[in-house]
Amino acid sequence: MNNFELKNPTKIIFGKDTIKKLSTEIPEKAKVLLLYGGGSIKKNGIYEQVKTALSNVEVVEFGGIPANPEYAILMDALQIIKEQDITFLLAVGGGSVIDGTKFLSSAALYKGDTPWDILTSNTPTKKGMPFGTVLTLPATGSEMNSGAVITRKETKEKLAMGGVGLFPVFSILDPLVIQSIPKRQLVNGITDAFTHVLEQYMTYPSGAYLQDRFAESILQTLIQIAPKVIEDPTNYTEASNFMWCCTMALNGLIQKGVPTDWAVHAIGHELTALYGIDHARTLAIIAPSHYTYNFEAKKEKLAQYAERVWNITEGTIEEKAHIAIEKTETFFNELGIDTKLSKYTNNYKGTAELISKRFTERGWLGLGEHKNLAPNDVEKIVTMAY
């Protein structure tokens, strides 16, 4: 097991009817910027619950943060933060709204001229404006970690940021909110969380037995609840397990002491930036090809995954490993997700070369747990995913 440090300061408030607890979590005399997305919270009752809980708090609102938080839109929110002397941010939404809020948390205290430099320089944020979240769409785990991904439409870029200053102060997780989530978004959430776990697990054996078991238990639980959550999101037991799986998949716990990959995410982000494909679906497009291309390096862990998660007990390591990849792709397909890029765009030819070129220009010359996936390897992986 590798050396590690672990500190997660986010307070989780989990359970039914917990949105009303907002009133005790917002700092006294704070001036709050309430951030949300396309307005669904005004249709499903969440907005009303939040406003009731904040009845004694000075609140300014900013809606319209899109599914991939867009830099230009966030810059409009940043102007409000500065003009209105905002002191606390509250994200009410899924990963996109929370990620956008993390960018604003960093940008609000940023001393440079161009906040986009926070992303291009890959400089960790040590201190940001404090913020909390009310989670409305389980998927990304952003409610209990310090990472974010921001899109810039004009340049078709999607870049990551993070740092110890970007943990939410608190996050309210009420599983009742998933009752109004469309099936497509539920499927995306399951897929996103599942792939988050794979990125931290599907590397090579490192002697971290407990972390492996943690990861496998999340994967097993997601497989168990997926059809039930999709069929009946009003089932509280399934909904609560779904929500907690998504949070646990990326709150830092399972990645400590182990090697991690993240190449699937790096490549997937480019597909979203180029074609607007849902983030979770880009991961499902790339993951099978990525594991197939890197089969020799990952076969021991793939075989372990086959045995422990998919109950494949017969065959050689290689045979089990191949079945593991097949099972994973079938799982995504059964959720209703296509796993080939050509199913999403007719303009896929040349995509692999373009992504390879972008990675070269950025200096991303060694991805994966071994830092040995060069841009030409990425090109081959994407081509396999056509």
mmCIF file of C-alpha atoms in Angstrom, residues 114-376:
data_model
loop_
_atom_site.group_PDB
_atom_site.id
_atom_site.type_symbol
_atom_site.label_atom_id
_atom_site.label_comp_id
_atom_site.label_asym_id
_atom_site.label_seq_id
_atom_site.Cartn_x
_atom_site.Cartn_y
_atom_site.Cartn_z
ATOM 1 C CA THR A 114 -7.897 35.795 -16.298
ATOM 2 C CA PRO A 115 -9.651 33.166 -14.144
ATOM 3 C CA TRP A 116 -9.374 30.586 -16.945
ATOM 4 C CA ASP A 117 -5.694 30.453 -15.984
ATOM 5 C CA ILE A 118 -6.779 28.578 -12.849
ATOM 6 C CA LEU A 119 -7.527 25.642 -15.154
ATOM 7 C CA THR A 120 -4.790 25.993 -17.766
ATOM 8 C CA SER A 121 -2.045 26.411 -15.155
ATOM 9 C CA ASN A 122 -3.324 23.423 -13.153
ATOM 10 C CA THR A 123 -2.598 25.349 -9.963
ATOM 11 C CA PRO A 124 -4.352 23.914 -6.878
ATOM 12 C CA THR A 125 -6.700 26.257 -5.038
ATOM 13 C CA LYS A 126 -5.583 26.520 -1.435
ATOM 14 C CA LYS A 127 -8.353 28.844 -0.311
ATOM 15 C CA GLY A 128 -11.707 29.607 -1.886
ATOM 16 C CA MET A 129 -14.890 31.390 -0.926
ATOM 17 C CA PRO A 130 -16.844 29.037 1.379
ATOM 18 C CA PHE A 131 -19.768 27.173 -0.148
ATOM 19 C CA GLY A 132 -22.279 24.456 0.574
ATOM 20 C CA THR A 133 -24.355 22.185 -1.632
ATOM 21 C CA VAL A 134 -27.814 20.684 -1.861
ATOM 22 C CA LEU A 135 -27.428 17.656 -4.106
ATOM 23 C CA THR A 136 -30.244 17.106 -6.599
ATOM 24 C CA LEU A 137 -28.626 14.600 -8.980
ATOM 25 C CA PRO A 138 -26.338 11.834 -7.648
ATOM 26 C CA ALA A 139 -23.496 11.072 -10.053
ATOM 27 C CA THR A 140 -20.207 12.916 -9.805
ATOM 28 C CA GLY A 141 -19.376 12.868 -6.101
ATOM 29 C CA SER A 142 -18.574 16.576 -6.365
ATOM 30 C CA GLU A 143 -20.582 17.155 -3.183
ATOM 31 C CA MET A 144 -17.809 15.599 -1.080
ATOM 32 C CA ASN A 145 -14.580 16.238 -2.967
ATOM 33 C CA SER A 146 -12.432 19.156 -4.053
ATOM 34 C CA GLY A 147 -12.346 18.614 -7.817
ATOM 35 C CA ALA A 148 -14.222 20.254 -10.673
ATOM 36 C CA VAL A 149 -14.318 20.250 -14.462
ATOM 37 C CA ILE A 150 -15.179 23.373 -16.466
ATOM 38 C CA THR A 151 -16.008 23.757 -20.169
ATOM 39 C CA ARG A 152 -15.087 26.643 -22.460
ATOM 40 C CA LYS A 153 -17.393 26.583 -25.459
ATOM 41 C CA GLU A 154 -15.464 28.993 -27.654
ATOM 42 C CA THR A 155 -12.328 26.840 -27.600
ATOM 43 C CA LYS A 156 -14.070 23.464 -27.203
ATOM 44 C CA GLU A 157 -12.025 22.710 -24.087
ATOM 45 C CA LYS A 158 -12.979 20.877 -20.914
ATOM 46 C CA LEU A 159 -10.378 21.118 -18.148
ATOM 47 C CA ALA A 160 -10.107 20.013 -14.534
ATOM 48 C CA MET A 161 -9.212 21.949 -11.396
ATOM 49 C CA GLY A 162 -9.063 21.305 -7.678
ATOM 50 C CA GLY A 163 -7.290 21.920 -4.390
ATOM 51 C CA VAL A 164 -7.785 21.720 -0.637
ATOM 52 C CA GLY A 165 -9.692 25.020 -0.677
ATOM 53 C CA LEU A 166 -12.521 23.576 -2.737
ATOM 54 C CA PHE A 167 -14.198 21.109 -0.396
ATOM 55 C CA PRO A 168 -17.815 22.052 0.343
ATOM 56 C CA VAL A 169 -18.353 23.188 3.920
ATOM 57 C CA PHE A 170 -21.449 20.989 3.999
ATOM 58 C CA SER A 171 -23.560 18.961 1.594
ATOM 59 C CA ILE A 172 -27.194 18.018 2.059
ATOM 60 C CA LEU A 173 -28.092 14.650 0.528
ATOM 61 C CA ASP A 174 -31.817 13.921 0.543
ATOM 62 C CA PRO A 175 -32.549 10.762 -1.484
ATOM 63 C CA LEU A 176 -36.137 11.898 -2.012
ATOM 64 C CA VAL A 177 -34.896 14.320 -4.695
ATOM 65 C CA ILE A 178 -34.233 11.535 -7.212
ATOM 66 C CA GLN A 179 -37.956 10.877 -7.626
ATOM 67 C CA SER A 180 -38.200 13.570 -10.285
ATOM 68 C CA ILE A 181 -34.976 12.782 -12.149
ATOM 69 C CA PRO A 182 -35.463 11.625 -15.779
ATOM 70 C CA LYS A 183 -34.387 8.075 -16.602
ATOM 71 C CA ARG A 184 -31.521 9.308 -18.811
ATOM 72 C CA GLN A 185 -29.986 11.194 -15.902
ATOM 73 C CA LEU A 186 -30.393 8.267 -13.520
ATOM 74 C CA VAL A 187 -28.576 6.053 -16.024
ATOM 75 C CA ASN A 188 -25.849 8.670 -16.395
ATOM 76 C CA GLY A 189 -25.435 8.874 -12.634
ATOM 77 C CA ILE A 190 -25.042 5.124 -12.246
ATOM 78 C CA THR A 191 -22.539 5.000 -15.121
ATOM 79 C CA ASP A 192 -20.557 7.978 -13.848
ATOM 80 C CA ALA A 193 -20.206 6.548 -10.348
ATOM 81 C CA PHE A 194 -19.348 3.087 -11.681
ATOM 82 C CA THR A 195 -16.573 4.484 -13.868
ATOM 83 C CA HIS A 196 -15.250 6.678 -11.059
ATOM 84 C CA VAL A 197 -14.660 3.519 -9.057
ATOM 85 C CA LEU A 198 -13.033 1.728 -11.998
ATOM 86 C CA GLU A 199 -10.584 4.596 -12.510
ATOM 87 C CA GLN A 200 -9.343 4.152 -8.936
ATOM 88 C CA TYR A 201 -9.494 0.365 -8.910
ATOM 89 C CA MET A 202 -8.661 -0.974 -12.370
ATOM 90 C CA THR A 203 -4.884 -0.582 -12.280
ATOM 91 C CA TYR A 204 -2.613 -3.258 -10.776
ATOM 92 C CA PRO A 205 -2.436 -5.052 -7.393
ATOM 93 C CA SER A 206 -0.850 -2.811 -4.756
ATOM 94 C CA GLY A 207 -1.513 -4.715 -1.540
ATOM 95 C CA ALA A 208 -4.333 -2.367 -0.506
ATOM 96 C CA TYR A 209 -6.829 -5.074 0.406
ATOM 97 C CA LEU A 210 -9.354 -2.881 2.175
ATOM 98 C CA GLN A 211 -9.439 -0.239 -0.567
ATOM 99 C CA ASP A 212 -10.077 -2.996 -3.109
ATOM 100 C CA ARG A 213 -12.953 -4.322 -1.029
ATOM 101 C CA PHE A 214 -14.384 -0.826 -0.614
ATOM 102 C CA ALA A 215 -14.275 -0.318 -4.385
ATOM 103 C CA GLU A 216 -15.753 -3.730 -5.143
ATOM 104 C CA SER A 217 -18.597 -3.187 -2.700
ATOM 105 C CA ILE A 218 -19.584 0.059 -4.420
ATOM 106 C CA LEU A 219 -19.506 -1.639 -7.824
ATOM 107 C CA GLN A 220 -21.573 -4.563 -6.546
ATOM 108 C CA THR A 221 -24.111 -2.247 -4.966
ATOM 109 C CA LEU A 222 -24.482 -0.183 -8.149
ATOM 110 C CA ILE A 223 -25.040 -3.359 -10.185
ATOM 111 C CA GLN A 224 -27.629 -4.540 -7.650
ATOM 112 C CA ILE A 225 -29.627 -1.325 -7.443
ATOM 113 C CA ALA A 226 -29.340 -0.077 -11.038
ATOM 114 C CA PRO A 227 -32.442 -1.756 -12.498
ATOM 115 C CA LYS A 228 -34.502 -1.026 -9.394
ATOM 116 C CA VAL A 229 -33.595 2.667 -9.261
ATOM 117 C CA ILE A 230 -34.346 3.102 -12.958
ATOM 118 C CA GLU A 231 -37.672 1.274 -12.678
ATOM 119 C CA ASP A 232 -38.834 2.985 -9.482
ATOM 120 C CA PRO A 233 -36.878 6.035 -8.252
ATOM 121 C CA THR A 234 -39.481 6.494 -5.500
ATOM 122 C CA ASN A 235 -38.133 3.417 -3.684
ATOM 123 C CA TYR A 236 -36.321 5.094 -0.809
ATOM 124 C CA THR A 237 -34.044 2.177 0.040
ATOM 125 C CA GLU A 238 -32.737 1.924 -3.514
ATOM 126 C CA ALA A 239 -32.554 5.713 -3.879
ATOM 127 C CA SER A 240 -30.563 6.171 -0.689
ATOM 128 C CA ASN A 241 -28.072 3.473 -1.622
ATOM 129 C CA PHE A 242 -27.715 4.974 -5.105
ATOM 130 C CA MET A 243 -27.021 8.435 -3.709
ATOM 131 C CA TRP A 244 -24.503 7.216 -1.136
ATOM 132 C CA CYS A 245 -22.691 5.060 -3.714
ATOM 133 C CA CYS A 246 -22.207 8.092 -5.946
ATOM 134 C CA THR A 247 -20.761 10.092 -3.069
ATOM 135 C CA MET A 248 -18.499 7.314 -1.826
ATOM 136 C CA ALA A 249 -17.236 6.618 -5.335
ATOM 137 C CA LEU A 250 -15.311 9.887 -5.438
ATOM 138 C CA ASN A 251 -14.885 11.373 -1.983
ATOM 139 C CA GLY A 252 -11.214 10.364 -1.780
ATOM 140 C CA LEU A 253 -11.495 7.299 0.416
ATOM 141 C CA ILE A 254 -11.029 4.486 -2.100
ATOM 142 C CA GLN A 255 -8.139 6.167 -3.925
ATOM 143 C CA LYS A 256 -5.874 6.462 -0.878
ATOM 144 C CA GLY A 257 -2.885 4.144 -0.855
ATOM 145 C CA VAL A 258 -3.505 2.858 -4.392
ATOM 146 C CA PRO A 259 -2.451 3.819 -7.929
ATOM 147 C CA THR A 260 -5.142 5.534 -9.996
ATOM 148 C CA ASP A 261 -5.693 5.839 -13.727
ATOM 149 C CA TRP A 262 -8.004 8.687 -14.924
ATOM 150 C CA ALA A 263 -7.081 8.276 -18.595
ATOM 151 C CA VAL A 264 -10.687 7.359 -19.406
ATOM 152 C CA HIS A 265 -11.829 10.674 -17.943
ATOM 153 C CA ALA A 266 -9.140 12.682 -19.701
ATOM 154 C CA ILE A 267 -10.159 11.244 -23.063
ATOM 155 C CA GLY A 268 -13.880 11.335 -22.315
ATOM 156 C CA HIS A 269 -13.741 15.047 -21.490
ATOM 157 C CA GLU A 270 -12.555 15.695 -25.028
ATOM 158 C CA LEU A 271 -15.569 13.897 -26.506
ATOM 159 C CA THR A 272 -17.883 16.085 -24.443
ATOM 160 C CA ALA A 273 -16.001 19.231 -25.442
ATOM 161 C CA LEU A 274 -16.040 18.294 -29.139
ATOM 162 C CA TYR A 275 -19.503 16.781 -29.525
ATOM 163 C CA GLY A 276 -21.517 17.666 -26.423
ATOM 164 C CA ILE A 277 -21.955 13.995 -25.468
ATOM 165 C CA ASP A 278 -23.099 13.416 -21.878
ATOM 166 C CA HIS A 279 -20.059 12.995 -19.627
ATOM 167 C CA ALA A 280 -21.072 9.569 -18.331
ATOM 168 C CA ARG A 281 -21.627 8.296 -21.847
ATOM 169 C CA THR A 282 -18.164 9.379 -22.966
ATOM 170 C CA LEU A 283 -16.741 7.250 -20.162
ATOM 171 C CA ALA A 284 -18.740 4.245 -21.332
ATOM 172 C CA ILE A 285 -17.461 4.827 -24.873
ATOM 173 C CA ILE A 286 -13.792 4.884 -23.868
ATOM 174 C CA ALA A 287 -13.539 2.440 -20.947
ATOM 175 C CA PRO A 288 -13.881 -0.878 -22.859
ATOM 176 C CA SER A 289 -11.338 0.170 -25.488
ATOM 177 C CA HIS A 290 -8.990 1.526 -22.836
ATOM 178 C CA TYR A 291 -9.011 -1.733 -20.864
ATOM 179 C CA THR A 292 -8.627 -3.798 -24.024
ATOM 180 C CA TYR A 293 -5.690 -1.714 -25.262
ATOM 181 C CA ASN A 294 -3.974 -1.878 -21.847
ATOM 182 C CA PHE A 295 -4.916 -5.501 -21.246
ATOM 183 C CA GLU A 296 -1.466 -6.805 -20.287
ATOM 184 C CA ALA A 297 -0.911 -4.090 -17.706
ATOM 185 C CA LYS A 298 -4.367 -4.483 -16.180
ATOM 186 C CA LYS A 299 -5.185 -8.179 -16.572
ATOM 187 C CA GLU A 300 -4.508 -9.144 -12.947
ATOM 188 C CA LYS A 301 -6.894 -6.521 -11.639
ATOM 189 C CA LEU A 302 -9.405 -7.226 -14.398
ATOM 190 C CA ALA A 303 -9.417 -10.898 -13.389
ATOM 191 C CA GLN A 304 -9.890 -9.977 -9.719
ATOM 192 C CA TYR A 305 -12.778 -7.708 -10.717
ATOM 193 C CA ALA A 306 -14.285 -10.572 -12.748
ATOM 194 C CA GLU A 307 -14.131 -12.912 -9.763
ATOM 195 C CA ARG A 308 -15.266 -10.590 -6.998
ATOM 196 C CA VAL A 309 -17.779 -8.381 -8.779
ATOM 197 C CA TRP A 310 -19.105 -10.554 -11.616
ATOM 198 C CA ASN A 311 -18.629 -13.964 -9.936
ATOM 199 C CA ILE A 312 -16.540 -15.389 -12.785
ATOM 200 C CA THR A 313 -14.706 -18.251 -11.082
ATOM 201 C CA GLU A 314 -13.539 -20.408 -13.968
ATOM 202 C CA GLY A 315 -10.817 -19.857 -16.546
ATOM 203 C CA THR A 316 -7.309 -18.442 -16.705
ATOM 204 C CA ILE A 317 -6.401 -14.931 -15.592
ATOM 205 C CA GLU A 318 -6.541 -13.843 -19.232
ATOM 206 C CA GLU A 319 -9.919 -15.449 -19.832
ATOM 207 C CA LYS A 320 -11.431 -13.904 -16.726
ATOM 208 C CA ALA A 321 -9.972 -10.525 -17.615
ATOM 209 C CA HIS A 322 -11.521 -10.601 -21.096
ATOM 210 C CA ILE A 323 -14.893 -11.575 -19.633
ATOM 211 C CA ALA A 324 -14.624 -8.662 -17.180
ATOM 212 C CA ILE A 325 -14.351 -6.191 -20.050
ATOM 213 C CA GLU A 326 -17.279 -7.836 -21.835
ATOM 214 C CA LYS A 327 -19.401 -7.776 -18.664
ATOM 215 C CA THR A 328 -18.663 -4.096 -18.117
ATOM 216 C CA GLU A 329 -19.650 -3.119 -21.652
ATOM 217 C CA THR A 330 -22.788 -5.274 -21.435
ATOM 218 C CA PHE A 331 -23.718 -3.573 -18.153
ATOM 219 C CA PHE A 332 -23.525 -0.166 -19.829
ATOM 220 C CA ASN A 333 -25.494 -1.434 -22.830
ATOM 221 C CA GLU A 334 -28.205 -2.901 -20.602
ATOM 222 C CA LEU A 335 -28.555 0.485 -18.934
ATOM 223 C CA GLY A 336 -29.315 1.860 -22.391
ATOM 224 C CA ILE A 337 -25.918 3.393 -23.154
ATOM 225 C CA ASP A 338 -24.211 2.968 -26.513
ATOM 226 C CA THR A 339 -20.492 2.325 -26.176
ATOM 227 C CA LYS A 340 -19.283 3.366 -29.633
ATOM 228 C CA LEU A 341 -18.583 6.954 -30.704
ATOM 229 C CA SER A 342 -20.207 6.410 -34.103
ATOM 230 C CA LYS A 343 -23.560 6.031 -32.326
ATOM 231 C CA TYR A 344 -23.339 9.658 -31.194
ATOM 232 C CA THR A 345 -21.914 11.487 -34.206
ATOM 233 C CA ASN A 346 -21.365 10.933 -37.898
ATOM 234 C CA ASN A 347 -18.280 13.146 -37.762
ATOM 235 C CA TYR A 348 -16.166 10.811 -35.662
ATOM 236 C CA LYS A 349 -13.433 10.307 -38.259
ATOM 237 C CA GLY A 350 -10.349 12.268 -37.280
ATOM 238 C CA THR A 351 -11.387 12.489 -33.631
ATOM 239 C CA ALA A 352 -8.541 10.264 -32.448
ATOM 240 C CA GLU A 353 -5.928 12.348 -34.248
ATOM 241 C CA LEU A 354 -7.396 15.604 -32.946
ATOM 242 C CA ILE A 355 -7.393 14.430 -29.321
ATOM 243 C CA SER A 356 -3.844 13.129 -29.683
ATOM 244 C CA LYS A 357 -2.780 16.523 -31.060
ATOM 245 C CA ARG A 358 -4.455 18.364 -28.186
ATOM 246 C CA PHE A 359 -2.750 16.190 -25.577
ATOM 247 C CA THR A 360 0.612 16.744 -27.242
ATOM 248 C CA GLU A 361 0.121 20.510 -27.291
ATOM 249 C CA ARG A 362 -0.823 20.524 -23.600
ATOM 250 C CA GLY A 363 2.161 18.389 -22.660
ATOM 251 C CA TRP A 364 -0.037 15.490 -21.550
ATOM 252 C CA LEU A 365 2.540 12.959 -22.634
ATOM 253 C CA GLY A 366 2.040 10.210 -20.058
ATOM 254 C CA LEU A 367 -1.445 9.239 -18.887
ATOM 255 C CA GLY A 368 -2.586 6.262 -16.818
ATOM 256 C CA GLU A 369 -1.338 4.665 -13.616
ATOM 257 C CA HIS A 370 2.113 4.089 -15.111
ATOM 258 C CA LYS A 371 2.248 7.511 -16.829
ATOM 259 C CA ASN A 372 3.213 5.725 -20.023
ATOM 260 C CA LEU A 373 0.197 6.318 -22.269
ATOM 261 C CA ALA A 374 1.507 8.714 -24.896
ATOM 262 C CA PRO A 375 -0.734 10.713 -27.246
ATOM 263 C CA ASN A 376 -0.231 8.075 -29.957
#
